[in-house]
Coordinates of C-alpha atoms and ligand atoms in Angstrom, one line a residue:
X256 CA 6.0 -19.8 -8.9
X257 CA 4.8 -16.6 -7.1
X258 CA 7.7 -13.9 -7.4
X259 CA 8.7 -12.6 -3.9
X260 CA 7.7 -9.0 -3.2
X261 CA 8.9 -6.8 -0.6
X262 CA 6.5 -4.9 0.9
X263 CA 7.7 -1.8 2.7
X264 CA 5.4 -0.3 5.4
X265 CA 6.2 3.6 4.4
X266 CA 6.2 5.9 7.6
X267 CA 5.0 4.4 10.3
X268 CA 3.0 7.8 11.4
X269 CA 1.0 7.7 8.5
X270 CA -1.7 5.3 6.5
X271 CA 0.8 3.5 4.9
X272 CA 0.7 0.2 7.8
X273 CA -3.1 0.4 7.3
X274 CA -3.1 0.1 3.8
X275 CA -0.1 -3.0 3.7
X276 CA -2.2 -4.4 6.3
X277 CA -5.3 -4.9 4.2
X278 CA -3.5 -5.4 0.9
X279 CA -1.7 -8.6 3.1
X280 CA -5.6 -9.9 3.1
X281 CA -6.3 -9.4 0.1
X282 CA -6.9 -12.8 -2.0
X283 CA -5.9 -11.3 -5.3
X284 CA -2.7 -10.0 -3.9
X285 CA -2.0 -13.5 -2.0
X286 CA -2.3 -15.3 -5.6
X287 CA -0.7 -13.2 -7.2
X288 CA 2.9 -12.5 -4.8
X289 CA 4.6 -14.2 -2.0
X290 CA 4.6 -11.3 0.6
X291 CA 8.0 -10.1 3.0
X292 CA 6.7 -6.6 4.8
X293 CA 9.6 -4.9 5.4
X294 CA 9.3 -2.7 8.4
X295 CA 8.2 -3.2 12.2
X296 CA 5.4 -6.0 13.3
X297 CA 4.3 -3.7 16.2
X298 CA 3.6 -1.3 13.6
X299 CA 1.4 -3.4 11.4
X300 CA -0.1 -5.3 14.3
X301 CA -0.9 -1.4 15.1
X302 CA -2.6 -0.9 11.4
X303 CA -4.8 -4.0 12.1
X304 CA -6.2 -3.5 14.4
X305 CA -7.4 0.3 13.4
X306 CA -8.4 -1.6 10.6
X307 CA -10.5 -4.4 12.3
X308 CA -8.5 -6.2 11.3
X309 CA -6.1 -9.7 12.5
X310 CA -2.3 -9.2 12.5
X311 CA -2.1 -10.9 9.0
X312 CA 0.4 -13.7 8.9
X313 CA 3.0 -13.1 6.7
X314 CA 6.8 -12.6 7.2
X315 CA 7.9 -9.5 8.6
X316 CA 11.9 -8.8 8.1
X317 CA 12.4 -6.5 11.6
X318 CA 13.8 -3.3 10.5
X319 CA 15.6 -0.5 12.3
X320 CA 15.5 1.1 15.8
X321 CA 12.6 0.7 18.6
X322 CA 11.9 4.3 19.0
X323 CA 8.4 5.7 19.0
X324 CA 6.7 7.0 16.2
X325 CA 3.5 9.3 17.1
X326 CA 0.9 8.8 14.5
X327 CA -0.6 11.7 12.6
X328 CA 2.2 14.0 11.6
X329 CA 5.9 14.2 9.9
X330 CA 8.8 13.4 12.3
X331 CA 12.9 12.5 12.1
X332 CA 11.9 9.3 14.2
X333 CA 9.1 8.2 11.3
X334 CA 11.7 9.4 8.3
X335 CA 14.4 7.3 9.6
X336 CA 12.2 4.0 9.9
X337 CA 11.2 4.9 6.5
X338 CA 14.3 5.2 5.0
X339 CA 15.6 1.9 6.3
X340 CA 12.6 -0.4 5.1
X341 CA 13.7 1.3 1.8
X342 CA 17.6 0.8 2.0
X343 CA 16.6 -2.7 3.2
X344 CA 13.8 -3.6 0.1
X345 CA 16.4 -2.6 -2.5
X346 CA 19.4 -4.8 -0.7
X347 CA 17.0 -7.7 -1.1
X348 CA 15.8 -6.5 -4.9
X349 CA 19.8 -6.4 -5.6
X350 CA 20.4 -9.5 -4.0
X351 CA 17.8 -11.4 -5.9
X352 CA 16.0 -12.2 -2.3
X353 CA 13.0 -10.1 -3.7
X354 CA 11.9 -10.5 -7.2
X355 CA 10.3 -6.5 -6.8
X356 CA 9.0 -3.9 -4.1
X357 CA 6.1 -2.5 -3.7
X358 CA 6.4 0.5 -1.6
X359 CA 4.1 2.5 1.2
X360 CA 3.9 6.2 1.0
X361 CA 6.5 8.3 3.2
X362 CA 6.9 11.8 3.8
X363 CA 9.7 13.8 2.2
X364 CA 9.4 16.2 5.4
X365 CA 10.2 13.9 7.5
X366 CA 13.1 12.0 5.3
X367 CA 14.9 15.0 5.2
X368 CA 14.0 15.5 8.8
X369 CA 16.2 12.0 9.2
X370 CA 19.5 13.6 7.5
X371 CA 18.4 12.4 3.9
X372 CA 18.9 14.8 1.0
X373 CA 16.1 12.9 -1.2
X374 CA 13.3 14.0 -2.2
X375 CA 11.4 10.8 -2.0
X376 CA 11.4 7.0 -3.3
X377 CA 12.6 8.2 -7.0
X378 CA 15.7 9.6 -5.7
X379 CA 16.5 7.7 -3.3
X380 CA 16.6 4.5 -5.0
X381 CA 18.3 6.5 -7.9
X382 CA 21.0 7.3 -5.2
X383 CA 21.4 3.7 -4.0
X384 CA 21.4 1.7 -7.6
X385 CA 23.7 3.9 -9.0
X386 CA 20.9 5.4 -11.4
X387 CA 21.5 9.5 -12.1
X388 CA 18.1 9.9 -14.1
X389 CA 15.3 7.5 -13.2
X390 CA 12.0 8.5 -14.7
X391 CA 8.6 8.3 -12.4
X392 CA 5.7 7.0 -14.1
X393 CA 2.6 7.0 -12.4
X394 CA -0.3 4.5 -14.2
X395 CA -3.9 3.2 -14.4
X396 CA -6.1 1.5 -16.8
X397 CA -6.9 4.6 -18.8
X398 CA -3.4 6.8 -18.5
X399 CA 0.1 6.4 -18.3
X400 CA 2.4 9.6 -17.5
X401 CA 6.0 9.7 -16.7
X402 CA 7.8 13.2 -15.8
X403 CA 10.8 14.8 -17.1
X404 CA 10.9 17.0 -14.2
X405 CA 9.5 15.7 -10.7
X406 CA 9.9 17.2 -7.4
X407 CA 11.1 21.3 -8.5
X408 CA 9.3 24.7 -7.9
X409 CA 7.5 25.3 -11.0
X410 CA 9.7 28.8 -11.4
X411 CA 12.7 26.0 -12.1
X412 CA 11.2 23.8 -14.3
X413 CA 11.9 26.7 -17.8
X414 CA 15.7 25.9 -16.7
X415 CA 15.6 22.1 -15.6
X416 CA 13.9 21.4 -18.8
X417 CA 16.6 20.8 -21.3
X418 CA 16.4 18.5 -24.9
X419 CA 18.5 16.2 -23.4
X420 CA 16.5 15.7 -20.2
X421 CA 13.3 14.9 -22.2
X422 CA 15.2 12.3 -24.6
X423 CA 16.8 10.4 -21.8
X424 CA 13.2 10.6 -20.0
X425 CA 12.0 9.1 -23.4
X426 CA 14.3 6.8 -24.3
X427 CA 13.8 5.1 -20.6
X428 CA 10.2 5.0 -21.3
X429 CA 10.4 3.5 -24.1
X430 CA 12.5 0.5 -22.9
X431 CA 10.9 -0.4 -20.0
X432 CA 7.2 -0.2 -21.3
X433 CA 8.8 -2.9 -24.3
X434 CA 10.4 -5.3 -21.1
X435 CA 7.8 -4.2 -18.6
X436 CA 4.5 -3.6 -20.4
X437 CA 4.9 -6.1 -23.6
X438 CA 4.1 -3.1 -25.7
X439 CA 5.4 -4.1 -29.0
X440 CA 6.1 -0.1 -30.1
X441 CA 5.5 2.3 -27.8
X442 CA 3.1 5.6 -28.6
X443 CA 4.7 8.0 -26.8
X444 CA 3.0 11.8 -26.7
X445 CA 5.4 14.3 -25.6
X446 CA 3.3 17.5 -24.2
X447 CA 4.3 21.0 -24.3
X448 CA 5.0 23.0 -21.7
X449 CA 2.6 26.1 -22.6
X450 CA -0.8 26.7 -23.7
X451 CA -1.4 25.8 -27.1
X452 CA 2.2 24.6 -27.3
X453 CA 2.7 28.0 -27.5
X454 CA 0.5 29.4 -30.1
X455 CA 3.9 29.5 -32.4
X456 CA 6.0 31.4 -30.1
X457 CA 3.2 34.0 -28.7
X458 CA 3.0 32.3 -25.1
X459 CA 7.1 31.3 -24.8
X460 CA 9.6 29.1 -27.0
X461 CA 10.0 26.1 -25.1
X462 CA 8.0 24.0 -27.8
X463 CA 10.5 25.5 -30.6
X464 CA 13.6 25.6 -28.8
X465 CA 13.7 22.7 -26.1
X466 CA 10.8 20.3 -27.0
X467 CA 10.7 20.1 -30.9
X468 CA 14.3 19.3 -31.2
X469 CA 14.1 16.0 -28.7
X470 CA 10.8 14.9 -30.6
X471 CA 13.1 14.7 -33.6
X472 CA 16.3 13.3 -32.6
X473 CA 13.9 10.7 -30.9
X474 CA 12.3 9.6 -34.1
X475 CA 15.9 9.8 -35.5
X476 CA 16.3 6.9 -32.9
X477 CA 13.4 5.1 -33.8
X478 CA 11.1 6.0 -30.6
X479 CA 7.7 6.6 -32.1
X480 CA 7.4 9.7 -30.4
X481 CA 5.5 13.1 -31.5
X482 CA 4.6 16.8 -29.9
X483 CA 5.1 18.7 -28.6
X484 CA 0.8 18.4 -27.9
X485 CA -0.7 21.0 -26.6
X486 CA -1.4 19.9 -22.8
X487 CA -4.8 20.8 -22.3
X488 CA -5.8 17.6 -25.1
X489 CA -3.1 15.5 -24.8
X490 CA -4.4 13.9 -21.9
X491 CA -7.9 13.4 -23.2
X492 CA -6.1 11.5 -26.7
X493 CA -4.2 9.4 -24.3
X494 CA -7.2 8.0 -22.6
X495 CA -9.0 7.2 -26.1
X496 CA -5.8 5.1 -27.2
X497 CA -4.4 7.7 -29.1
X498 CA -1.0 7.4 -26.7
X499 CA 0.6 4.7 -25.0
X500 CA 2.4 7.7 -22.6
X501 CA 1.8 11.0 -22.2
X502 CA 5.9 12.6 -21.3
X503 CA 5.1 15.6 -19.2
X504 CA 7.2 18.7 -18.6
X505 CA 6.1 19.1 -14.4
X506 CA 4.9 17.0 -11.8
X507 CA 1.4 18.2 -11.7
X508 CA 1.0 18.5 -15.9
X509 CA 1.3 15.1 -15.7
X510 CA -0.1 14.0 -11.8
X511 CA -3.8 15.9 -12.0
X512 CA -4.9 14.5 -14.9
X513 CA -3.7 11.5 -14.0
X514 CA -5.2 11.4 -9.7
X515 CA -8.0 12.6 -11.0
X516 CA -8.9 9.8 -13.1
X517 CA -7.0 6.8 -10.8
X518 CA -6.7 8.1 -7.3
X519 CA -8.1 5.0 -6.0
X520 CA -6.2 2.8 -8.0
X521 CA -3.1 4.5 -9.7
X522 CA 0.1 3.0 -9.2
X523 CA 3.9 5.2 -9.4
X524 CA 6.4 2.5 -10.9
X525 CA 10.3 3.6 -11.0
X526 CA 11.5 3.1 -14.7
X527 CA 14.9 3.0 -14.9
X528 CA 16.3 1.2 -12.3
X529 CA 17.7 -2.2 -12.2
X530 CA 15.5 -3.0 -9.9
X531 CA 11.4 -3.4 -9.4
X532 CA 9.5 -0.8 -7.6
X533 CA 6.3 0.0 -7.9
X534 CA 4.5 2.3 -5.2
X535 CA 0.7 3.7 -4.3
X536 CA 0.1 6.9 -6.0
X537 CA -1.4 8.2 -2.6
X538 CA 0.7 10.3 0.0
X539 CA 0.5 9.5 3.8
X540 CA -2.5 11.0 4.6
X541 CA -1.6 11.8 8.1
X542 CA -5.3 13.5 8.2
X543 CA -6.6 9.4 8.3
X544 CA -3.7 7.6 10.1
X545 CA -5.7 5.2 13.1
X546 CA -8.7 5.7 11.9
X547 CA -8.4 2.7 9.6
X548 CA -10.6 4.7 6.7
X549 CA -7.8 4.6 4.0
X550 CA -8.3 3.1 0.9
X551 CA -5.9 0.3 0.3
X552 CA -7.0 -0.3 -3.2
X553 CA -3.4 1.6 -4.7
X554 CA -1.6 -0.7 -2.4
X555 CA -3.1 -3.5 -3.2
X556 CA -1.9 -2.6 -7.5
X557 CA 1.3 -1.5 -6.8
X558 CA 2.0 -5.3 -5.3
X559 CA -0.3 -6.5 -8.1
X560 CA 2.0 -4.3 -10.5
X561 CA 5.3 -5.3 -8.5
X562 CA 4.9 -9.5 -9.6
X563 CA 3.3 -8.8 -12.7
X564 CA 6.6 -6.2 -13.8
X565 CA 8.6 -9.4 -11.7
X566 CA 7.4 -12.1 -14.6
X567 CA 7.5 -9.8 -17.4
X568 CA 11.5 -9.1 -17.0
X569 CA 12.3 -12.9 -15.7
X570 CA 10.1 -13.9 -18.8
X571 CA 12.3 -10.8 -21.2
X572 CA 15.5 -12.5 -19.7
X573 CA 14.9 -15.8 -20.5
X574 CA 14.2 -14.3 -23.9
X575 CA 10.7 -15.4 -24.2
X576 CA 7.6 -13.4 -25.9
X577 CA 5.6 -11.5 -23.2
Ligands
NAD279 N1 4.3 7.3 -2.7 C1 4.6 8.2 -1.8 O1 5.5 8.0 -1.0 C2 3.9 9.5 -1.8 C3 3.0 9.9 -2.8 C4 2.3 11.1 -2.8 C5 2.6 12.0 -1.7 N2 3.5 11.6 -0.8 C6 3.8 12.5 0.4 O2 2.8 12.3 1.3 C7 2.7 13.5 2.2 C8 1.2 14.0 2.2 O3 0.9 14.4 0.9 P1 -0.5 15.1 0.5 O4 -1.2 15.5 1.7 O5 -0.3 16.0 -0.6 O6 -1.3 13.9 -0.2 P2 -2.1 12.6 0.4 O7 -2.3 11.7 -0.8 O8 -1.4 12.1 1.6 O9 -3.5 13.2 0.8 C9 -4.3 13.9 0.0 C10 -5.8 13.7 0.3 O10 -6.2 12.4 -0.1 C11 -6.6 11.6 1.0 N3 -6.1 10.2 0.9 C12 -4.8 9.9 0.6 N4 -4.6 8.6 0.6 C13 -5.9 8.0 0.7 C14 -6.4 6.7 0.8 N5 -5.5 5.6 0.6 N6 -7.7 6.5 1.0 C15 -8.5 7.5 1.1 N7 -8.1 8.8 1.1 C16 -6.8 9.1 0.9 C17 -6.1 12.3 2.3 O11 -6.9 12.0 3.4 C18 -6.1 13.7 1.8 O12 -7.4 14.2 2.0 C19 3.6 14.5 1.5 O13 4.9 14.5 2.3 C20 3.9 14.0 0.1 O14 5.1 14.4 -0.4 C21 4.2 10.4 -0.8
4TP280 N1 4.8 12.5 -6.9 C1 4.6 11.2 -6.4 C2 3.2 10.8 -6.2 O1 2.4 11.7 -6.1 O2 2.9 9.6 -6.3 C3 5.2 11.1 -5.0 O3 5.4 12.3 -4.4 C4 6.0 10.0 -4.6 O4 7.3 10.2 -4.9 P1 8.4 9.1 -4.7 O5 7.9 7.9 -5.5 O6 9.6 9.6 -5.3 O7 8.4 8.9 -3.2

């Protein structure tokens, strides 16, 4: 049986109905997932036709208020749509009426704009399944990276980066790429946060002081962990197979090496939660919105992601091999 997905449309001003709408024609997705958009028809009616597209026909679950959403730019209006067709895709993930969601992007502007204090998906769906750390992993073919830090100015990160953040970052890795993934024993590289890790204390202490300590009480655990690596390699060892996961200090440590190789096809997959969610690894690209140009081929992954991560945990559950 196909696992349900729910599909949420992300902000309606944005490419996010564009790039549902295509994915809903795709044949590898329809094999793959039965489809329930979560959002607004008239939006995705919208998308298809910028796209050339006919309204595909799949089930739409009607979500939140009528009022217009201009296209093209952050709003309180957009935020608030967006917000519900993600309060509404984890109700049906808790509920079991969803097997997983795959999500659209949406604009933290304009989620804060709506009265949310989140700074995005990660967050928010931290806030609403009770989960105080989940990790953000954002994957392709050739690289996996989760962060310990995520959405932060970079002058926070020296403070926000504590041992015990990057050991609960790891240890949450490490589970869900066993359930998830099927890896048997997870390779997990843990970068530093300087150059040269540091060049032994010349270029700050993080490696000694923060980063060493939480690569060793994670081998005391039995996570095969190692690092701290010196960033500007790590990346390139994780794409030969050195690494299974790269754990990154920052958001963009981690996110440039990793757009630049998978932009197209990248996906960003909670870890963590209780529930599924994998998401594109694109923003909202306001710059394209009704112009039907966007790429839909991170959508179209994240779903694939979404009911392949679905059969891996009912599979786990049942306590079969992956
Ligand atoms: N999953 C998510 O919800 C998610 C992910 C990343 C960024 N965002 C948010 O999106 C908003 C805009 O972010 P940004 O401008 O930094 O990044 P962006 O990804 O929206 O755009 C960056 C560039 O990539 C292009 N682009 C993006 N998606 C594309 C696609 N599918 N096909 C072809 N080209 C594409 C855009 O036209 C733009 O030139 C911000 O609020 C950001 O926080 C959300
Ligand atoms: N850093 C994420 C990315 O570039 O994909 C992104 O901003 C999305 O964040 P959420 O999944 O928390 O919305």
């Amino acid at each position: 049986m196909k696992p349900r997905v729910a599909v949420t449309l992300g902000d309606p001003a944005g490419v996010g109905p564009e790039v549902v709408a295509r994915a809903c024609w795709d044949e590898d997705v329809l094999a793959a997932a039965e489809l329930v958009v979560v959002g607004q028809r008239r939006f995705l009616e919208r998308a298809a036709e910028a796209c050339g597209l006919k309204p595909p026909s799949v089930t739409v679950l009607e979500v939140g208020s009528a009022a217009a959403v201009p296209l093209g730019g952050p709003s309180a209006a957009g935020g608030r749509l967006a917000g519900a067709f993600i309060e509404m895709a984890t109700e049906m993930c808790q509920s079991g009426a969803a097997a997983a969601m795959a999500t659209a992007p949406i604009s933290k502007e304009a989620l804060q704009a709506a009265g949310y204090p989140e700074t995005g998906h990660t967050t928010l769906l931290g806030r609403l399944t009770g989960v105080p750390r989940p990790v953000m992993m954002l994957a392709g073919e050739r690289l996996r990276v989760v962060l310990v830090t995520i959405h932060c100015a970079l002058a926070d990160v020296p403070r926000l980066l504590t041992t015990q953040a990057i050991v609960e970052t790891a240890i949450v890795t490490d589970a869900a790429l066993r359930e998830l993934l099927g890896l048997a024993r997870p390779r997990l590289a843990v970068a530093a946060l300087n150059p040269h890790a540091g060049e032994g204390g010349m270029f700050g202490d993080e490696e000694r002081r923060v980063i060493a300590p939480a690569v060793e009480a994670l081998r005391a655990m039995g996570v095969e962990a190692s690092g701290p690596h010196p960033p500007d390699t790590v990346f390139w060892r994780a794409m030969h197979d050195q690494f299974d996961v790269v754990v990154c200090m920052y958001h963009d440590q981690g996110l440039i090496p990793l757009k630049l190789l998978h932009f197209y096809d990248g996906v960003n997959v909670t870890l963590g939660l209780p529930i599924i969610r994998a998401s594109v690894d694109h923003g909202t690209a306001y710059d394209l919105a009704g112009t039907g140009r966007a790429s839909a081929a991170s959508m179209k992954q994240a779903i694939l992601w979404a009911a392949r991560m679905a059969k891996a945990k009912a599979r786990t559950a049942k306590g079969q091999i992956i």
